[in-house]
Structures are given as C-alpha cells and as structure tokens.
PDB file of C-alpha atoms in Angstrom:
ATOM      1  CA  MET K   1     120.579  68.671  59.637  1.00  0.00           C
ATOM      2  CA  GLU K   2     117.860  67.607  62.153  1.00  0.00           C
ATOM      3  CA  SER K   3     114.377  68.877  60.832  1.00  0.00           C
ATOM      4  CA  ASP K   4     111.681  70.507  63.005  1.00  0.00           C
ATOM      5  CA  LYS K   5     109.436  67.466  62.902  1.00  0.00           C
ATOM      6  CA  ASP K   6     112.285  65.168  64.046  1.00  0.00           C
ATOM      7  CA  LYS K   7     112.574  67.243  67.364  1.00  0.00           C
ATOM      8  CA  THR K   8     110.916  66.335  70.396  1.00  0.00           C
ATOM      9  CA  PRO K   9     108.835  69.164  71.817  1.00  0.00           C
ATOM     10  CA  PRO K  10     109.133  69.679  75.560  1.00  0.00           C
ATOM     11  CA  TYR K  11     105.286  69.902  75.605  1.00  0.00           C
ATOM     12  CA  THR K  12     102.306  69.104  73.481  1.00  0.00           C
ATOM     13  CA  GLY K  13      99.363  68.640  75.665  1.00  0.00           C
ATOM     14  CA  GLY K  14      97.360  67.237  72.766  1.00  0.00           C
ATOM     15  CA  HIS K  15      96.987  70.404  71.068  1.00  0.00           C
ATOM     16  CA  SER K  16      97.835  71.045  67.319  1.00  0.00           C
ATOM     17  CA  TYR K  17     100.521  73.310  68.433  1.00  0.00           C
ATOM     18  CA  ASN K  18     104.003  72.527  69.741  1.00  0.00           C
ATOM     19  CA  VAL K  19     106.488  74.568  71.785  1.00  0.00           C
ATOM     20  CA  TYR K  20     110.172  74.300  71.215  1.00  0.00           C
ATOM     21  CA  ARG K  21     113.081  75.864  72.915  1.00  0.00           C
ATOM     22  CA  TYR K  22     115.421  77.732  70.470  1.00  0.00           C
ATOM     23  CA  ASP K  23     118.372  76.180  69.161  1.00  0.00           C
ATOM     24  CA  ASP K  24     120.673  76.903  66.241  1.00  0.00           C
ATOM     25  CA  THR K  25     118.793  74.774  63.897  1.00  0.00           C
ATOM     26  CA  PHE K  26     115.962  77.477  63.983  1.00  0.00           C
ATOM     27  CA  HIS K  27     118.166  80.164  63.328  1.00  0.00           C
ATOM     28  CA  GLN K  28     117.260  81.125  59.653  1.00  0.00           C
ATOM     29  CA  LYS K  29     113.455  80.516  60.227  1.00  0.00           C
ATOM     30  CA  TRP K  30     113.390  82.690  63.434  1.00  0.00           C
ATOM     31  CA  ASN K  31     114.930  85.643  61.597  1.00  0.00           C
ATOM     32  CA  GLU K  32     112.617  85.326  58.622  1.00  0.00           C
ATOM     33  CA  PHE K  33     109.708  85.173  60.961  1.00  0.00           C
ATOM     34  CA  VAL K  34     111.045  88.470  62.927  1.00  0.00           C
ATOM     35  CA  LYS K  35     111.313  90.431  59.602  1.00  0.00           C
ATOM     36  CA  ASN K  36     107.987  89.609  58.498  1.00  0.00           C
ATOM     37  CA  ALA K  37     106.102  89.973  61.879  1.00  0.00           C
ATOM     38  CA  ARG K  38     103.650  92.659  62.513  1.00  0.00           C
ATOM     39  CA  ASN K  39     105.577  93.775  65.492  1.00  0.00           C
ATOM     40  CA  GLY K  40     108.953  92.600  64.746  1.00  0.00           C
ATOM     41  CA  HIS K  41     112.011  94.475  65.872  1.00  0.00           C
ATOM     42  CA  PHE K  42     115.597  94.156  64.615  1.00  0.00           C
ATOM     43  CA  MET K  43     116.734  93.572  68.226  1.00  0.00           C
ATOM     44  CA  PHE K  44     114.849  90.288  68.055  1.00  0.00           C
ATOM     45  CA  ILE K  45     117.114  89.132  65.251  1.00  0.00           C
ATOM     46  CA  ARG K  46     119.525  86.426  66.525  1.00  0.00           C
ATOM     47  CA  GLU K  47     122.641  88.296  65.624  1.00  0.00           C
ATOM     48  CA  TYR K  48     121.512  91.104  67.918  1.00  0.00           C
ATOM     49  CA  MET K  49     120.191  88.988  70.584  1.00  0.00           C
ATOM     50  CA  GLU K  50     123.517  86.832  70.790  1.00  0.00           C
ATOM     51  CA  TYR K  51     125.919  89.678  71.069  1.00  0.00           C
ATOM     52  CA  HIS K  52     125.700  89.399  74.920  1.00  0.00           C
ATOM     53  CA  SER K  53     124.965  85.677  75.196  1.00  0.00           C
ATOM     54  CA  ASP K  54     127.706  85.258  77.668  1.00  0.00           C
ATOM     55  CA  ARG K  55     125.572  87.466  80.117  1.00  0.00           C
ATOM     56  CA  PHE K  56     122.097  85.859  79.522  1.00  0.00           C
ATOM     57  CA  ALA K  57     121.135  82.189  79.503  1.00  0.00           C
ATOM     58  CA  ASP K  58     118.909  82.188  76.450  1.00  0.00           C
ATOM     59  CA  CYS K  59     115.577  80.241  76.914  1.00  0.00           C
ATOM     60  CA  SER K  60     113.711  81.575  73.788  1.00  0.00           C
ATOM     61  CA  LEU K  61     110.508  79.684  72.705  1.00  0.00           C
ATOM     62  CA  ILE K  62     109.184  78.881  69.238  1.00  0.00           C
ATOM     63  CA  ILE K  63     105.477  77.764  68.691  1.00  0.00           C
ATOM     64  CA  LEU K  64     104.894  75.699  65.617  1.00  0.00           C
ATOM     65  CA  ASN K  65     101.636  74.432  64.121  1.00  0.00           C
ATOM     66  CA  GLU K  66     101.027  71.008  62.893  1.00  0.00           C
ATOM     67  CA  LYS K  67     102.773  72.070  59.550  1.00  0.00           C
ATOM     68  CA  ASN K  68     105.888  72.816  61.321  1.00  0.00           C
ATOM     69  CA  ASN K  69     105.294  76.541  60.618  1.00  0.00           C
ATOM     70  CA  ILE K  70     106.266  79.312  63.239  1.00  0.00           C
ATOM     71  CA  VAL K  71     103.151  81.111  64.530  1.00  0.00           C
ATOM     72  CA  ALA K  72     104.728  82.929  67.424  1.00  0.00           C
ATOM     73  CA  LEU K  73     108.217  83.554  68.987  1.00  0.00           C
ATOM     74  CA  LEU K  74     109.065  84.666  72.506  1.00  0.00           C
ATOM     75  CA  PRO K  75     112.636  86.136  72.879  1.00  0.00           C
ATOM     76  CA  ALA K  76     113.413  85.059  76.409  1.00  0.00           C
ATOM     77  CA  SER K  77     116.116  84.398  79.112  1.00  0.00           C
ATOM     78  CA  THR K  78     116.359  82.672  82.470  1.00  0.00           C
ATOM     79  CA  LYS K  79     118.013  83.552  85.885  1.00  0.00           C
ATOM     80  CA  ASP K  80     117.286  82.158  89.439  1.00  0.00           C
ATOM     81  CA  GLY K  81     114.204  80.394  88.352  1.00  0.00           C
ATOM     82  CA  ILE K  82     112.602  83.372  86.614  1.00  0.00           C
ATOM     83  CA  LEU K  83     112.014  83.626  82.711  1.00  0.00           C
ATOM     84  CA  THR K  84     112.297  87.103  81.426  1.00  0.00           C
ATOM     85  CA  SER K  85     111.259  88.251  77.854  1.00  0.00           C
ATOM     86  CA  HIS K  86     114.130  89.287  77.473  1.00  0.00           C
ATOM     87  CA  GLY K  87     116.723  90.175  80.245  1.00  0.00           C
ATOM     88  CA  GLY K  88     119.127  91.634  77.859  1.00  0.00           C
ATOM     89  CA  LEU K  89     116.403  93.777  75.756  1.00  0.00           C
ATOM     90  CA  THR K  90     114.563  96.809  76.495  1.00  0.00           C
ATOM     91  CA  PHE K  91     111.270  95.001  75.810  1.00  0.00           C
ATOM     92  CA  GLY K  92     110.417  91.417  74.057  1.00  0.00           C
ATOM     93  CA  GLY K  93     106.903  89.698  74.249  1.00  0.00           C
ATOM     94  CA  PHE K  94     105.469  87.590  71.830  1.00  0.00           C
ATOM     95  CA  VAL K  95     106.392  88.331  68.185  1.00  0.00           C
ATOM     96  CA  VAL K  96     103.556  87.484  65.910  1.00  0.00           C
ATOM     97  CA  ASP K  97     102.519  87.637  62.278  1.00  0.00           C
ATOM     98  CA  SER K  98      99.034  88.558  60.804  1.00  0.00           C
ATOM     99  CA  LYS K  99      97.643  85.163  61.433  1.00  0.00           C
ATOM    100  CA  MET K 100      97.670  85.548  65.395  1.00  0.00           C
ATOM    101  CA  THR K 101      94.324  85.796  66.939  1.00  0.00           C
ATOM    102  CA  VAL K 102      93.057  86.291  70.626  1.00  0.00           C
ATOM    103  CA  GLU K 103      91.813  82.741  70.767  1.00  0.00           C
ATOM    104  CA  LEU K 104      95.127  81.197  69.571  1.00  0.00           C
ATOM    105  CA  MET K 105      97.151  83.533  71.880  1.00  0.00           C
ATOM    106  CA  LEU K 106      95.232  82.189  75.014  1.00  0.00           C
ATOM    107  CA  GLU K 107      96.111  78.653  73.746  1.00  0.00           C
ATOM    108  CA  ILE K 108      99.707  79.499  73.364  1.00  0.00           C
ATOM    109  CA  PHE K 109      99.722  80.951  76.736  1.00  0.00           C
ATOM    110  CA  ALA K 110      98.483  77.616  78.237  1.00  0.00           C
ATOM    111  CA  LEU K 111     101.015  75.639  76.248  1.00  0.00           C
ATOM    112  CA  VAL K 112     103.994  77.950  77.333  1.00  0.00           C
ATOM    113  CA  ARG K 113     102.865  77.748  80.863  1.00  0.00           C
ATOM    114  CA  GLY K 114     103.088  73.873  80.759  1.00  0.00           C
ATOM    115  CA  VAL K 115     106.651  74.202  79.144  1.00  0.00           C
ATOM    116  CA  ILE K 116     107.863  76.731  81.529  1.00  0.00           C
ATOM    117  CA  LYS K 117     106.691  74.722  84.755  1.00  0.00           C
ATOM    118  CA  GLY K 118     108.191  71.554  83.159  1.00  0.00           C
ATOM    119  CA  LEU K 119     111.592  73.445  83.039  1.00  0.00           C
ATOM    120  CA  GLY K 120     111.230  74.367  86.657  1.00  0.00           C
ATOM    121  CA  ILE K 121     110.475  78.187  86.219  1.00  0.00           C
ATOM    122  CA  LYS K 122     107.942  79.520  88.613  1.00  0.00           C
ATOM    123  CA  GLU K 123     107.645  83.004  87.385  1.00  0.00           C
ATOM    124  CA  ILE K 124     107.565  85.147  84.076  1.00  0.00           C
ATOM    125  CA  ILE K 125     108.636  88.730  83.786  1.00  0.00           C
ATOM    126  CA  TYR K 126     106.748  89.689  80.549  1.00  0.00           C
ATOM    127  CA  LYS K 127     107.964  92.951  78.955  1.00  0.00           C
ATOM    128  CA  CYS K 128     105.346  94.275  76.579  1.00  0.00           C
ATOM    129  CA  ILE K 129     106.167  95.690  73.215  1.00  0.00           C
ATOM    130  CA  PRO K 130     105.039  99.382  73.104  1.00  0.00           C
ATOM    131  CA  TYR K 131     102.262  99.981  70.594  1.00  0.00           C
ATOM    132  CA  ILE K 132     104.289 102.222  68.493  1.00  0.00           C
ATOM    133  CA  TYR K 133     106.420  99.435  67.259  1.00  0.00           C
ATOM    134  CA  ASN K 134     103.474  97.645  65.781  1.00  0.00           C
ATOM    135  CA  GLN K 135     103.029  97.626  62.280  1.00  0.00           C
ATOM    136  CA  TYR K 136      99.515  96.455  62.703  1.00  0.00           C
ATOM    137  CA  PRO K 137      97.451  96.105  66.124  1.00  0.00           C
ATOM    138  CA  ALA K 138      99.230  93.288  68.089  1.00  0.00           C
ATOM    139  CA  GLU K 139      97.985  93.473  71.707  1.00  0.00           C
ATOM    140  CA  GLU K 140      96.621  89.856  72.037  1.00  0.00           C
ATOM    141  CA  ASP K 141      99.347  89.097  74.631  1.00  0.00           C
ATOM    142  CA  ARG K 142      97.942  92.003  76.847  1.00  0.00           C
ATOM    143  CA  TYR K 143      94.640  90.386  76.972  1.00  0.00           C
ATOM    144  CA  ALA K 144      96.016  86.932  77.610  1.00  0.00           C
ATOM    145  CA  LEU K 145      98.173  88.173  80.288  1.00  0.00           C
ATOM    146  CA  TRP K 146      95.080  89.666  82.125  1.00  0.00           C
ATOM    147  CA  ARG K 147      93.199  86.478  81.550  1.00  0.00           C
ATOM    148  CA  ASN K 148      96.010  84.514  83.388  1.00  0.00           C
ATOM    149  CA  ASP K 149      96.017  86.930  86.428  1.00  0.00           C
ATOM    150  CA  ALA K 150      99.383  88.295  85.521  1.00  0.00           C
ATOM    151  CA  GLN K 151     100.088  91.501  87.551  1.00  0.00           C
ATOM    152  CA  LEU K 152     101.296  94.796  86.223  1.00  0.00           C
ATOM    153  CA  PHE K 153     104.131  95.571  88.489  1.00  0.00           C
ATOM    154  CA  ARG K 154     106.023  98.379  86.548  1.00  0.00           C
ATOM    155  CA  ARG K 155     105.315 101.002  84.071  1.00  0.00           C
ATOM    156  CA  ASP K 156     108.020 103.171  82.623  1.00  0.00           C
ATOM    157  CA  VAL K 157     107.044 106.028  80.552  1.00  0.00           C
ATOM    158  CA  SER K 158     108.842 106.872  77.212  1.00  0.00           C
ATOM    159  CA  THR K 159     107.913 109.897  74.959  1.00  0.00           C
ATOM    160  CA  ALA K 160     107.541 109.969  71.311  1.00  0.00           C
ATOM    161  CA  VAL K 161     106.806 112.555  68.536  1.00  0.00           C
ATOM    162  CA  VAL K 162     104.307 111.594  65.870  1.00  0.00           C
ATOM    163  CA  LEU K 163     106.306 112.813  62.777  1.00  0.00           C
ATOM    164  CA  SER K 164     103.484 112.562  60.320  1.00  0.00           C
ATOM    165  CA  THR K 165     101.171 115.001  62.451  1.00  0.00           C
ATOM    166  CA  PRO K 166     101.957 118.682  63.283  1.00  0.00           C
ATOM    167  CA  TYR K 167     103.956 119.144  66.541  1.00  0.00           C
ATOM    168  CA  LYS K 168     105.463 122.041  68.010  1.00  0.00           C
ATOM    169  CA  TYR K 169     108.430 123.111  70.013  1.00  0.00           C
ATOM    170  CA  GLN K 170     108.073 124.653  73.474  1.00  0.00           C
ATOM    171  CA  LYS K 171     109.534 128.080  73.569  1.00  0.00           C
ATOM    172  CA  GLY K 172     112.753 127.119  75.621  1.00  0.00           C
ATOM    173  CA  ARG K 173     113.471 124.341  72.959  1.00  0.00           C
ATOM    174  CA  LYS K 174     112.978 126.948  70.191  1.00  0.00           C
ATOM    175  CA  TRP K 175     115.534 129.316  71.640  1.00  0.00           C
ATOM    176  CA  MET K 176     118.302 126.505  72.149  1.00  0.00           C
ATOM    177  CA  VAL K 177     117.804 125.169  68.678  1.00  0.00           C
ATOM    178  CA  ALA K 178     118.251 128.673  67.285  1.00  0.00           C
ATOM    179  CA  ARG K 179     121.324 129.005  69.564  1.00  0.00           C
ATOM    180  CA  GLY K 180     122.867 125.743  68.155  1.00  0.00           C
ATOM    181  CA  ARG K 181     122.339 127.111  64.619  1.00  0.00           C
ATOM    182  CA  LYS K 182     124.355 130.372  65.472  1.00  0.00           C
ATOM    183  CA  SER K 183     126.813 128.473  67.273  1.00  0.00           C
ATOM    184  CA  ASN K 184     127.662 126.845  63.998  1.00  0.00           C
ATOM    185  CA  ILE K 185     127.090 123.328  65.397  1.00  0.00           C
ATOM    186  CA  ASP K 186     127.957 121.023  62.746  1.00  0.00           C
ATOM    187  CA  VAL K 187     125.523 117.862  62.584  1.00  0.00           C
ATOM    188  CA  HIS K 188     126.529 114.821  60.832  1.00  0.00           C
ATOM    189  CA  GLU K 189     126.836 110.970  61.063  1.00  0.00           C
ATOM    190  CA  SER K 190     129.898 109.379  62.750  1.00  0.00           C
ATOM    191  CA  GLN K 191     131.611 106.144  63.082  1.00  0.00           C
ATOM    192  CA  ASP K 192     133.500 107.226  66.325  1.00  0.00           C
ATOM    193  CA  PHE K 193     131.580 105.120  68.709  1.00  0.00           C
ATOM    194  CA  ALA K 194     134.338 105.386  71.221  1.00  0.00           C
ATOM    195  CA  ALA K 195     134.603 109.240  71.375  1.00  0.00           C
ATOM    196  CA  PHE K 196     130.792 109.339  71.773  1.00  0.00           C
ATOM    197  CA  MET K 197     130.315 106.531  74.384  1.00  0.00           C
ATOM    198  CA  ASP K 198     133.090 108.148  76.521  1.00  0.00           C
ATOM    199  CA  LEU K 199     131.269 111.406  76.369  1.00  0.00           C
ATOM    200  CA  GLU K 200     128.058 109.397  77.248  1.00  0.00           C
ATOM    201  CA  ASN K 201     129.576 107.617  80.235  1.00  0.00           C
ATOM    202  CA  ARG K 202     131.032 111.044  81.430  1.00  0.00           C
ATOM    203  CA  VAL K 203     127.443 112.507  81.480  1.00  0.00           C
ATOM    204  CA  LEU K 204     125.835 109.479  83.024  1.00  0.00           C
ATOM    205  CA  ALA K 205     128.300 109.405  85.844  1.00  0.00           C
ATOM    206  CA  GLU K 206     128.155 113.051  86.598  1.00  0.00           C
ATOM    207  CA  TYR K 207     124.319 113.346  86.473  1.00  0.00           C
ATOM    208  CA  HIS K 208     122.844 109.893  87.115  1.00  0.00           C
ATOM    209  CA  GLN K 209     125.825 107.924  88.939  1.00  0.00           C
ATOM    210  CA  ALA K 210     125.617 105.471  86.218  1.00  0.00           C
ATOM    211  CA  LYS K 211     127.186 104.209  82.968  1.00  0.00           C
ATOM    212  CA  ALA K 212     126.028 102.949  79.724  1.00  0.00           C
ATOM    213  CA  VAL K 213     124.386  99.525  79.231  1.00  0.00           C
ATOM    214  CA  HIS K 214     126.706  99.103  76.026  1.00  0.00           C
ATOM    215  CA  THR K 215     130.367  99.380  75.663  1.00  0.00           C
ATOM    216  CA  ALA K 216     131.781 101.260  72.807  1.00  0.00           C
ATOM    217  CA  GLU K 217     133.109  98.027  71.364  1.00  0.00           C
ATOM    218  CA  GLU K 218     129.473  96.352  71.547  1.00  0.00           C
ATOM    219  CA  MET K 219     127.915  99.476  69.815  1.00  0.00           C
ATOM    220  CA  LYS K 220     130.520  99.267  66.914  1.00  0.00           C
ATOM    221  CA  LEU K 221     129.999  95.662  66.644  1.00  0.00           C
ATOM    222  CA  LEU K 222     126.283  95.945  66.506  1.00  0.00           C
ATOM    223  CA  ALA K 223     126.520  98.897  64.124  1.00  0.00           C
ATOM    224  CA  ASP K 224     128.607  96.731  61.725  1.00  0.00           C
ATOM    225  CA  ARG K 225     126.017  93.938  61.777  1.00  0.00           C
ATOM    226  CA  PHE K 226     122.843  96.307  61.519  1.00  0.00           C
ATOM    227  CA  PRO K 227     124.229  99.259  59.340  1.00  0.00           C
ATOM    228  CA  ASP K 228     120.653 100.059  58.358  1.00  0.00           C
ATOM    229  CA  ASN K 229     119.390 100.270  61.788  1.00  0.00           C
ATOM    230  CA  ILE K 230     122.092 101.777  64.093  1.00  0.00           C
ATOM    231  CA  HIS K 231     123.241 105.291  63.394  1.00  0.00           C
ATOM    232  CA  LEU K 232     125.387 107.699  65.427  1.00  0.00           C
ATOM    233  CA  TRP K 233     124.733 111.400  64.776  1.00  0.00           C
ATOM    234  CA  VAL K 234     127.153 113.912  66.512  1.00  0.00           C
ATOM    235  CA  GLY K 235     127.197 117.738  66.827  1.00  0.00           C
ATOM    236  CA  GLU K 236     130.749 119.317  66.643  1.00  0.00           C
ATOM    237  CA  ARG K 237     132.395 122.730  66.471  1.00  0.00           C
ATOM    238  CA  GLU K 238     135.557 123.030  64.742  1.00  0.00           C
ATOM    239  CA  GLY K 239     135.965 119.363  64.860  1.00  0.00           C
ATOM    240  CA  GLU K 240     135.360 118.995  68.745  1.00  0.00           C
ATOM    241  CA  LEU K 241     132.573 116.592  69.730  1.00  0.00           C
ATOM    242  CA  LEU K 242     129.988 118.492  71.836  1.00  0.00           C
ATOM    243  CA  ALA K 243     126.864 116.302  71.764  1.00  0.00           C
ATOM    244  CA  GLY K 244     125.447 113.276  70.081  1.00  0.00           C
ATOM    245  CA  ALA K 245     122.576 110.681  69.559  1.00  0.00           C
ATOM    246  CA  LEU K 246     122.940 107.217  69.011  1.00  0.00           C
ATOM    247  CA  VAL K 247     119.616 106.119  67.313  1.00  0.00           C
ATOM    248  CA  PHE K 248     118.083 102.731  66.654  1.00  0.00           C
ATOM    249  CA  VAL K 249     115.911 102.533  63.414  1.00  0.00           C
ATOM    250  CA  ASN K 250     113.156 100.237  63.179  1.00  0.00           C
ATOM    251  CA  ARG K 251     110.767 100.147  60.389  1.00  0.00           C
ATOM    252  CA  ASN K 252     108.546 103.224  61.049  1.00  0.00           C
ATOM    253  CA  VAL K 253     110.150 104.142  64.602  1.00  0.00           C
ATOM    254  CA  VAL K 254     113.566 106.130  65.136  1.00  0.00           C
ATOM    255  CA  HIS K 255     114.539 105.608  68.714  1.00  0.00           C
ATOM    256  CA  THR K 256     116.994 107.608  70.552  1.00  0.00           C
ATOM    257  CA  GLN K 257     119.118 104.715  72.387  1.00  0.00           C
ATOM    258  CA  TYR K 258     121.695 107.230  73.939  1.00  0.00           C
ATOM    259  CA  LEU K 259     121.896 111.139  73.972  1.00  0.00           C
ATOM    260  CA  ALA K 260     124.762 112.885  75.291  1.00  0.00           C
ATOM    261  CA  ASN K 261     125.625 116.687  75.780  1.00  0.00           C
ATOM    262  CA  SER K 262     128.930 118.075  77.049  1.00  0.00           C
ATOM    263  CA  PRO K 263     129.030 121.101  79.370  1.00  0.00           C
ATOM    264  CA  GLU K 264     129.978 123.333  76.591  1.00  0.00           C
ATOM    265  CA  GLY K 265     127.452 121.925  74.363  1.00  0.00           C
ATOM    266  CA  ARG K 266     124.690 122.728  76.747  1.00  0.00           C
ATOM    267  CA  GLU K 267     125.806 126.248  76.731  1.00  0.00           C
ATOM    268  CA  LEU K 268     125.790 126.174  72.998  1.00  0.00           C
ATOM    269  CA  GLY K 269     122.554 124.237  72.277  1.00  0.00           C
ATOM    270  CA  ALA K 270     124.553 121.568  70.603  1.00  0.00           C
ATOM    271  CA  LEU K 271     122.278 118.548  71.509  1.00  0.00           C
ATOM    272  CA  ASP K 272     118.986 120.603  70.536  1.00  0.00           C
ATOM    273  CA  ARG K 273     120.749 121.316  67.271  1.00  0.00           C
ATOM    274  CA  VAL K 274     121.293 117.576  66.641  1.00  0.00           C
ATOM    275  CA  ILE K 275     117.724 116.615  67.532  1.00  0.00           C
ATOM    276  CA  ASP K 276     116.366 119.193  65.582  1.00  0.00           C
ATOM    277  CA  HIS K 277     118.248 117.839  62.593  1.00  0.00           C
ATOM    278  CA  LEU K 278     116.927 114.247  63.345  1.00  0.00           C
ATOM    279  CA  LEU K 279     113.488 115.407  63.542  1.00  0.00           C
ATOM    280  CA  LYS K 280     113.066 117.950  60.789  1.00  0.00           C
ATOM    281  CA  GLU K 281     115.653 116.488  58.292  1.00  0.00           C
ATOM    282  CA  ALA K 282     117.221 113.091  58.642  1.00  0.00           C
ATOM    283  CA  TYR K 283     114.147 111.130  59.924  1.00  0.00           C
ATOM    284  CA  ALA K 284     111.077 113.408  58.829  1.00  0.00           C
ATOM    285  CA  GLY K 285     109.690 110.796  56.634  1.00  0.00           C
ATOM    286  CA  TYR K 286     109.262 108.219  59.526  1.00  0.00           C
ATOM    287  CA  LYS K 287     106.015 107.862  61.742  1.00  0.00           C
ATOM    288  CA  TYR K 288     107.461 108.061  65.072  1.00  0.00           C
ATOM    289  CA  PHE K 289     110.346 109.522  67.020  1.00  0.00           C
ATOM    290  CA  ASP K 290     110.854 107.738  70.206  1.00  0.00           C
ATOM    291  CA  PHE K 291     113.040 109.491  72.951  1.00  0.00           C
ATOM    292  CA  GLY K 292     112.944 106.551  75.499  1.00  0.00           C
ATOM    293  CA  THR K 293     112.143 106.402  79.031  1.00  0.00           C
ATOM    294  CA  SER K 294     112.704 108.895  81.851  1.00  0.00           C
ATOM    295  CA  ASN K 295     112.311 106.926  84.896  1.00  0.00           C
ATOM    296  CA  GLU K 296     114.320 105.638  87.580  1.00  0.00           C
ATOM    297  CA  GLU K 297     113.572 103.065  90.650  1.00  0.00           C
ATOM    298  CA  GLN K 298     111.400 100.887  88.263  1.00  0.00           C
ATOM    299  CA  GLY K 299     109.197 103.644  86.954  1.00  0.00           C
ATOM    300  CA  ARG K 300     108.150 104.846  90.350  1.00  0.00           C
ATOM    301  CA  VAL K 301     110.467 108.112  89.930  1.00  0.00           C
ATOM    302  CA  LEU K 302     110.106 110.345  87.122  1.00  0.00           C
ATOM    303  CA  ASN K 303     113.081 112.376  86.024  1.00  0.00           C
ATOM    304  CA  LYS K 304     111.251 115.617  85.548  1.00  0.00           C
ATOM    305  CA  GLY K 305     114.085 117.566  83.988  1.00  0.00           C
ATOM    306  CA  LEU K 306     114.807 114.715  81.484  1.00  0.00           C
ATOM    307  CA  ILE K 307     111.227 114.241  80.410  1.00  0.00           C
ATOM    308  CA  GLY K 308     110.638 118.090  80.249  1.00  0.00           C
ATOM    309  CA  GLN K 309     113.291 118.412  77.609  1.00  0.00           C
ATOM    310  CA  LYS K 310     111.737 115.625  75.383  1.00  0.00           C
ATOM    311  CA  GLU K 311     108.208 116.986  75.719  1.00  0.00           C
ATOM    312  CA  GLY K 312     109.717 120.414  74.811  1.00  0.00           C
ATOM    313  CA  PHE K 313     110.211 118.840  71.281  1.00  0.00           C
ATOM    314  CA  GLY K 314     106.719 117.718  71.150  1.00  0.00           C
ATOM    315  CA  ALA K 315     106.883 114.280  72.433  1.00  0.00           C
ATOM    316  CA  ARG K 316     104.165 112.809  74.431  1.00  0.00           C
ATOM    317  CA  ALA K 317     103.774 109.482  76.797  1.00  0.00           C
ATOM    318  CA  VAL K 318     103.944 105.937  75.506  1.00  0.00           C
ATOM    319  CA  VAL K 319     104.217 103.351  78.493  1.00  0.00           C
ATOM    320  CA  HIS K 320     106.348 100.289  78.813  1.00  0.00           C
ATOM    321  CA  ASP K 321     104.498  97.912  80.768  1.00  0.00           C
ATOM    322  CA  PHE K 322     105.957  94.974  82.763  1.00  0.00           C
ATOM    323  CA  TYR K 323     103.957  92.065  84.061  1.00  0.00           C
ATOM    324  CA  ARG K 324     104.693  89.397  86.609  1.00  0.00           C
ATOM    325  CA  TRP K 325     103.141  86.103  85.816  1.00  0.00           C
ATOM    326  CA  ASN K 326     103.336  83.468  88.615  1.00  0.00           C
ATOM    327  CA  ILE K 327     102.665  80.240  86.918  1.00  0.00           C
ATOM    328  CA  THR K 328     102.715  77.866  90.108  1.00  0.00           C
TER     329      THR K 328
END
C-alpha cells in the first residue's frame, strides 16, 4: 500500500505542512482523527459521507505535518467550480484536535487556498460547525475566515435545550404533553423507517411542498451502519403510527433530524408526548437537545409556527453560519 510520505501533495509552498486530497488510503486515519477530534461528528466518518457519493463529487482535504500526522481535515465536495464543506452534510468545516491553534489555522487557510486555486476552484462555501457540537472551543476557523475576507451570506437559526440546566415548557406545550399522556400514546424505539419516512413525506408535502432529503432505504442503511448514533422513536396508539422523531446522537448532542405528526397525532398530542419522553427520559443525561433549523429561503424566512413549537419546550437559538470565500 502506498504510504502517506510517498504521495505527492498538490501543494506545499515551502511550509512544514502538506495538503492532500482524500483517497481510500487515508480511510482509517481519517476516521480515527474524526473520532478523537474536539469537534468531530459521526457524519464526518467516511461510511456516512460516502453513502451518497454518487450525488456529490468528493474533494475532502487532509493536512499533514512533517511527521505525516493529521492536524486537520476538511470534509468537502465540488460542483461547478465551487468547493462546499460539505454539499451533502448539514455542516462541515475544519475538523481539528486539541493541538490546533489560531496561528496554525491561518497557515492552513493559506495552504488550502493554494491547493484550491490549483484545482481550478474559484470559491469556497464554508458551513461552520455550530458551537454546541464542540467538545472544547474550536472556532479558530471563524477567525481565519474573517482574516481572509470571507463573507457571511447565510445564517440559519436552530434551537436547542440545555438539558443540564433547568428549563421550562410553555403553557401550551405542557397542555399538549398532558393530552398525549391521557391519550395513551405509547412511545418506543422502532426499526420501521419505511412507515416513518412515509409519514414524514406526507407531512412535508402538505405543509411545506417538500420531501425529505433521505429516503427510507438510506435511513435504514445509515442506521445499520451507525446503530449507536441513529435512532427512530415513534408514538403509537393501538399499534397505529401517529408521530415520530428520528434522532442523530453525537457525543453530548441529540439532534432531531426529522419530526413528523399525523393529523390525528396533532389532535392527541402524540408528537409532544414523544418529544417529552426524549427530553425527560431517553436523553435526559445529555448536554444539548438540538431541534434543528426553522428557516426557508436560505435563512431569510423564519417559520414562526415551527420555531414557536420548539421554543415552547424551552429551546433557544443556536445559529448555523455559511461563509462565501472568493479565493481569486
């Protein structure tokens, strides 16, 4: 097998760090670094990133030091001369470990700029990792973006509950949770991704004229690959699916990737009952419960009803920032 030191990096610039494009020879080292990074996420594991490799042209970057040890990773894809970090992920900036410093990040930005220009890329769309996913502060990249005149062009707003501190439900949410209990909504884990995704798509079509990013087959595939990270919780009555939450669990953060509630479920408080179970029982020992974004039109439109429901459970704002870096 070809070793890292035998590779010819696309750009060195006389620095003590080299930038490589990802290929399969880096597979194990990539995954190990993600698992130990201070802002790692299971979505950056190659088995997750590559489930939709037919839709996104991978252009992930690896930065190695003089000892051929990884100092940073950038999950990325390219399309029409633009590099995005990453086109198939909700977010995906530089993944770093405890040794990353601001000075080193500035040097890495300079190196990466040279590599990307050499590949004919004119622009980078950089999707910052929200701070709640950091095990330890890791915003060196945000400073480097500013130093390199990158422009903030989109800001989505997510909402999260800090489970480790006291939080309160609003009156309306308390009432619906109580109704869900009185309606004998049974909350439990399920493997029936097909039934849930069918409900999710019916809800999205009716209220948002949209459909889920993932298919039921893809969600089942990913759940099989990441059984500790992906869980489907459903609310049923007499065996009938009324509501559900598909959650991604990453270290101290629980994220609701999809939430769905049938018309009958809305009447009976089924989804409220599911969420209450997740907050108060299933994931009470975690740090954050992230409900996800409530925006349309690249952050410019706020779905007031959607975010109001989430804030009713005590969730408050966490932003997802998108930068455009013109490197020409």
